[in-house]
Amino acid sequence: MAVPNPPLEMFPQNTPFPPKFNDPLQEREYLKKKLTGAFRIFGKFGFSEGVAGHITVRDPKHKDHFWVNPFGLSFNLITPADLLLVNHKGDVVEGNLPLNKAAFAIHSQIHEARPDVVAAAHAHSVYGKTFSALGQELLPITQDACAFYKDHMLFNDYSGIVNELEEGKRIAAALGDTKAAILQNHGLITVGHSVDEAAWWFITMERTCQAQLLAMQTGEKLIEIDHEVAMKTRAELGFPLAGYFQFQPMWQDISVALDFIRV
């Protein structure tokens, strides 16, 4: 189930919250820069696998459109000008490069099923796809894993490369109202109320998969965090603004290195 934000008065003074816009065109430019930065960070972490992987953000003016990376362009080279604006029919409304069919099939259905979702991220990261082969959900064995406790799902019906909308619908249905899903024999997908949040959930979920796989290799019994403690920890780590905020150090690093995506 989705984790709500705590009351804003609970945050320290001067906490940087996501900016608000009156002009959707200004917001669009901001979101495209954030999306570009997220791709550069995914590239830095080595989340690319050939032409696989995509992050999308809902357009603030046309809510049934989203921005996505072009098919076959390196995460490390993407600029705001390269992004494609796609409607829920699969038409490329803006942009000249090819569209990844799997990106459209998956993301269009998630954005349609979840009006609250602003951004979604999927990549064939090494530990995510390795963990997905186990056909199980993450265990609450670390503090960071608790962010996903009872807030992620397993989609255990792999049927090949996602090219059809029906497969995207089934993934969206499996995701439900949670922040993430493990796509069995495939990898991870995360969603958020901002590009920052969706990207952070993916990064920390990938690391959480890595941590559990390493712990399993010891052959020792895994010690799970008690349900009540895990739920309390999730309430402190797993809400949308926490995901947004935890992404900011990575955003700071990438925006210093790449002046063109500063916002």
Short mmCIF file of C-alpha atoms in Angstrom, two decimals:
data_model
loop_
_atom_site.label_atom_id
_atom_site.label_comp_id
_atom_site.label_asym_id
_atom_site.label_seq_id
_atom_site.Cartn_x
_atom_site.Cartn_y
_atom_site.Cartn_z
CA MET A 1 0.00 0.00 0.00
CA ALA A 2 1.12 3.56 -0.67
CA VAL A 3 2.84 5.42 2.16
CA PRO A 4 1.55 8.98 2.75
CA ASN A 5 3.71 12.00 3.44
CA PRO A 6 3.77 13.11 7.08
CA PRO A 7 2.46 16.61 7.92
CA LEU A 8 4.80 19.28 6.55
CA GLU A 9 5.31 20.75 10.01
CA MET A 10 7.18 17.56 10.91
CA PHE A 11 10.05 18.53 8.58
CA PRO A 12 13.01 20.70 9.66
CA GLN A 13 12.86 24.35 8.72
CA ASN A 14 14.22 25.20 5.25
CA THR A 15 13.75 21.64 3.99
CA PRO A 16 13.85 21.86 0.17
CA PHE A 17 10.54 20.61 -1.18
CA PRO A 18 9.76 20.04 -4.87
CA PRO A 19 9.10 23.38 -6.58
CA LYS A 20 5.59 24.43 -7.58
CA PHE A 21 4.81 26.01 -10.94
CA ASN A 22 2.00 28.20 -12.22
CA ASP A 23 3.18 27.87 -15.80
CA PRO A 24 3.03 24.30 -17.21
CA LEU A 25 5.59 25.17 -19.87
CA GLN A 26 8.13 26.16 -17.23
CA GLU A 27 7.30 23.00 -15.32
CA ARG A 28 7.80 20.96 -18.49
CA GLU A 29 11.30 22.33 -18.97
CA TYR A 30 12.12 21.62 -15.33
CA LEU A 31 10.85 18.04 -15.60
CA LYS A 32 12.78 17.40 -18.82
CA LYS A 33 15.98 18.55 -17.15
CA LYS A 34 15.30 16.36 -14.14
CA LEU A 35 14.59 13.41 -16.41
CA THR A 36 17.83 14.01 -18.29
CA GLY A 37 19.74 14.09 -15.01
CA ALA A 38 18.12 10.85 -13.88
CA PHE A 39 19.28 9.13 -17.07
CA ARG A 40 22.82 10.41 -16.56
CA ILE A 41 22.79 9.05 -13.01
CA PHE A 42 21.44 5.67 -14.18
CA GLY A 43 24.24 5.61 -16.73
CA LYS A 44 26.77 6.40 -14.02
CA PHE A 45 25.49 3.44 -11.97
CA GLY A 46 25.71 1.13 -14.98
CA PHE A 47 21.98 0.45 -15.17
CA SER A 48 21.99 0.43 -18.98
CA GLU A 49 21.93 -2.90 -20.80
CA GLY A 50 22.18 -2.37 -24.53
CA VAL A 51 18.99 -0.60 -25.60
CA ALA A 52 16.95 -1.71 -22.55
CA GLY A 53 15.69 0.63 -19.85
CA HIS A 54 13.48 3.69 -19.69
CA ILE A 55 12.32 6.44 -17.35
CA THR A 56 9.20 8.48 -18.05
CA VAL A 57 7.64 11.63 -16.68
CA ARG A 58 4.04 12.76 -17.20
CA ASP A 59 3.70 15.99 -19.15
CA PRO A 60 2.28 18.75 -16.91
CA LYS A 61 0.15 20.28 -19.69
CA HIS A 62 -1.08 17.16 -21.49
CA LYS A 63 -1.69 14.68 -18.69
CA ASP A 64 -2.18 11.77 -21.10
CA HIS A 65 1.28 12.33 -22.60
CA PHE A 66 4.68 11.44 -21.17
CA TRP A 67 8.34 12.16 -21.93
CA VAL A 68 10.66 9.21 -22.47
CA ASN A 69 14.17 8.46 -23.70
CA PRO A 70 14.60 7.54 -27.37
CA PHE A 71 15.28 3.95 -28.37
CA GLY A 72 18.98 3.15 -28.64
CA LEU A 73 20.47 6.36 -27.22
CA SER A 74 23.01 6.03 -24.40
CA PHE A 75 21.83 7.14 -20.96
CA ASN A 76 25.15 8.96 -20.66
CA LEU A 77 24.48 11.16 -23.69
CA ILE A 78 20.79 12.08 -23.34
CA THR A 79 19.93 15.78 -23.33
CA PRO A 80 16.52 17.44 -22.88
CA ALA A 81 16.32 17.99 -26.65
CA ASP A 82 16.54 14.22 -27.27
CA LEU A 83 13.48 13.30 -25.20
CA LEU A 84 10.30 12.12 -26.91
CA LEU A 85 6.79 13.30 -26.04
CA VAL A 86 4.42 10.36 -26.51
CA ASN A 87 0.65 10.12 -26.11
CA HIS A 88 -1.22 7.11 -24.77
CA LYS A 89 -1.93 5.95 -28.33
CA GLY A 90 1.78 5.53 -28.97
CA ASP A 91 2.14 8.56 -31.24
CA VAL A 92 5.40 10.51 -30.96
CA VAL A 93 4.08 14.07 -30.66
CA GLU A 94 7.49 15.69 -30.29
CA GLY A 95 10.93 14.33 -31.15
CA ASN A 96 12.60 12.76 -34.16
CA LEU A 97 14.23 9.62 -32.75
CA PRO A 98 12.64 6.13 -32.53
CA LEU A 99 10.38 5.04 -29.66
CA ASN A 100 11.06 1.91 -27.61
CA LYS A 101 7.93 -0.28 -27.98
CA ALA A 102 8.41 -1.84 -24.55
CA ALA A 103 8.72 1.60 -22.95
CA PHE A 104 5.39 2.61 -24.45
CA ALA A 105 3.64 -0.67 -23.61
CA ILE A 106 4.68 -0.56 -19.95
CA HIS A 107 4.70 3.13 -19.09
CA SER A 108 1.54 4.17 -20.93
CA GLN A 109 -0.45 1.64 -18.93
CA ILE A 110 1.11 2.62 -15.61
CA HIS A 111 0.50 6.33 -16.21
CA GLU A 112 -3.07 5.59 -17.27
CA ALA A 113 -3.82 3.31 -14.30
CA ARG A 114 -2.11 5.55 -11.73
CA PRO A 115 -3.06 9.26 -12.05
CA ASP A 116 -0.92 9.93 -8.97
CA VAL A 117 2.24 8.70 -10.71
CA VAL A 118 4.35 11.46 -12.24
CA ALA A 119 7.36 9.32 -13.12
CA ALA A 120 8.25 5.65 -13.58
CA ALA A 121 11.65 3.96 -13.93
CA HIS A 122 12.65 0.55 -15.29
CA ALA A 123 16.07 -0.83 -16.20
CA HIS A 124 17.80 -4.20 -16.51
CA SER A 125 20.15 -3.60 -13.58
CA VAL A 126 22.34 -6.56 -12.58
CA TYR A 127 21.12 -7.18 -9.04
CA GLY A 128 17.50 -6.37 -9.81
CA LYS A 129 17.26 -8.88 -12.63
CA THR A 130 19.23 -11.45 -10.61
CA PHE A 131 16.90 -11.08 -7.65
CA SER A 132 13.87 -11.22 -9.94
CA ALA A 133 14.82 -14.80 -10.88
CA LEU A 134 14.02 -15.88 -7.30
CA GLY A 135 10.33 -15.13 -7.77
CA GLN A 136 9.94 -13.54 -4.34
CA GLU A 137 9.52 -10.17 -2.65
CA LEU A 138 12.25 -8.40 -0.70
CA LEU A 139 12.63 -9.27 2.96
CA PRO A 140 12.88 -6.60 5.70
CA ILE A 141 16.45 -7.52 6.64
CA THR A 142 17.95 -3.99 6.56
CA GLN A 143 16.77 -0.53 7.46
CA ASP A 144 16.77 0.50 3.79
CA ALA A 145 14.75 -2.56 2.80
CA CYS A 146 11.98 -1.38 5.10
CA ALA A 147 11.16 1.42 2.64
CA PHE A 148 9.64 -1.34 0.48
CA TYR A 149 8.07 -3.42 3.25
CA LYS A 150 4.48 -4.19 2.29
CA ASP A 151 4.85 -1.53 -0.44
CA HIS A 152 6.06 -3.51 -3.43
CA MET A 153 4.66 -6.36 -5.46
CA LEU A 154 5.83 -9.39 -7.44
CA PHE A 155 4.73 -9.74 -11.06
CA ASN A 156 5.31 -13.47 -11.58
CA ASP A 157 4.01 -13.96 -15.10
CA TYR A 158 6.90 -13.35 -17.49
CA SER A 159 5.86 -14.02 -21.08
CA GLY A 160 8.69 -12.48 -23.09
CA ILE A 161 9.65 -8.97 -24.22
CA VAL A 162 6.86 -6.52 -23.46
CA ASN A 163 5.58 -5.38 -26.84
CA GLU A 164 1.83 -5.54 -26.31
CA LEU A 165 -0.41 -3.20 -24.30
CA GLU A 166 -2.06 -6.15 -22.55
CA GLU A 167 1.26 -7.06 -20.93
CA GLY A 168 1.64 -3.45 -19.79
CA LYS A 169 -1.87 -3.55 -18.33
CA ARG A 170 -1.01 -6.68 -16.35
CA ILE A 171 2.16 -5.10 -15.00
CA ALA A 172 0.22 -1.97 -13.98
CA ALA A 173 -2.42 -4.14 -12.30
CA ALA A 174 0.26 -6.08 -10.41
CA LEU A 175 1.88 -2.83 -9.28
CA GLY A 176 -1.41 -1.73 -7.74
CA ASP A 177 -1.00 1.31 -5.51
CA THR A 178 2.56 0.45 -4.41
CA LYS A 179 5.83 2.23 -5.21
CA ALA A 180 7.57 -0.71 -6.93
CA ALA A 181 7.30 -4.12 -8.50
CA ILE A 182 9.70 -6.98 -9.07
CA LEU A 183 9.11 -8.26 -12.60
CA GLN A 184 10.00 -11.94 -12.36
CA ASN A 185 12.82 -12.97 -14.73
CA HIS A 186 13.01 -9.37 -15.92
CA GLY A 187 13.98 -6.69 -13.39
CA LEU A 188 12.61 -3.85 -11.31
CA ILE A 189 10.16 -1.01 -11.89
CA THR A 190 9.50 1.91 -9.55
CA VAL A 191 7.13 4.88 -9.59
CA GLY A 192 6.91 8.21 -7.83
CA HIS A 193 5.29 11.61 -7.54
CA SER A 194 8.45 13.14 -9.02
CA VAL A 195 11.33 12.05 -11.24
CA ASP A 196 13.55 12.27 -8.17
CA GLU A 197 11.39 9.90 -6.16
CA ALA A 198 10.98 7.28 -8.89
CA ALA A 199 14.71 7.32 -9.62
CA TRP A 200 15.66 7.08 -5.95
CA TRP A 201 13.35 4.14 -5.30
CA PHE A 202 14.94 2.33 -8.22
CA ILE A 203 18.50 3.03 -7.04
CA THR A 204 17.86 2.00 -3.45
CA MET A 205 15.78 -1.02 -4.52
CA GLU A 206 18.66 -2.22 -6.71
CA ARG A 207 21.03 -1.89 -3.75
CA THR A 208 18.53 -3.64 -1.49
CA CYS A 209 18.42 -6.57 -3.92
CA GLN A 210 22.21 -6.63 -3.85
CA ALA A 211 22.29 -6.62 -0.05
CA GLN A 212 19.83 -9.51 0.23
CA LEU A 213 21.66 -11.56 -2.41
CA LEU A 214 24.94 -11.05 -0.54
CA ALA A 215 23.35 -11.99 2.77
CA MET A 216 21.87 -15.14 1.22
CA GLN A 217 25.32 -16.16 -0.03
CA THR A 218 26.59 -16.51 3.53
CA GLY A 219 24.33 -19.51 4.04
CA GLU A 220 23.30 -18.15 7.43
CA LYS A 221 19.69 -17.61 8.50
CA LEU A 222 18.51 -14.14 7.55
CA ILE A 223 17.28 -12.11 10.53
CA GLU A 224 14.14 -10.22 9.55
CA ILE A 225 13.11 -7.00 11.24
CA ASP A 226 9.96 -7.37 13.32
CA HIS A 227 6.74 -6.40 11.51
CA GLU A 228 5.87 -3.47 13.79
CA VAL A 229 9.41 -2.10 13.62
CA ALA A 230 9.52 -2.56 9.85
CA MET A 231 6.24 -0.69 9.47
CA LYS A 232 7.48 2.14 11.70
CA THR A 233 10.73 2.34 9.73
CA ARG A 234 8.82 2.37 6.44
CA ALA A 235 6.75 5.30 7.70
CA GLU A 236 10.02 7.18 8.34
CA LEU A 237 11.84 6.22 5.11
CA GLY A 238 9.28 5.20 2.52
CA PHE A 239 7.06 8.24 1.94
CA PRO A 240 7.20 10.26 -1.31
CA LEU A 241 9.05 13.33 0.00
CA ALA A 242 11.68 11.06 1.56
CA GLY A 243 12.31 9.56 -1.87
CA TYR A 244 12.54 13.03 -3.41
CA PHE A 245 14.91 14.30 -0.71
CA GLN A 246 17.25 11.30 -0.79
CA PHE A 247 17.80 11.80 -4.51
CA GLN A 248 19.08 15.36 -4.05
CA PRO A 249 22.78 14.60 -3.32
CA MET A 250 22.98 12.63 -6.57
CA TRP A 251 21.20 15.45 -8.39
CA GLN A 252 23.68 17.94 -6.93
CA ASP A 253 26.60 15.87 -8.20
CA ILE A 254 25.23 15.51 -11.72
CA SER A 255 24.04 19.11 -12.05
CA VAL A 256 27.51 20.42 -11.13
CA ALA A 257 29.11 18.15 -13.71
CA LEU A 258 26.60 19.03 -16.43
CA ASP A 259 25.73 22.72 -16.54
CA PHE A 260 23.08 22.26 -19.21
CA ILE A 261 20.74 20.39 -16.86
CA ARG A 262 20.95 22.78 -13.93
CA VAL A 263 17.56 24.01 -12.66
#
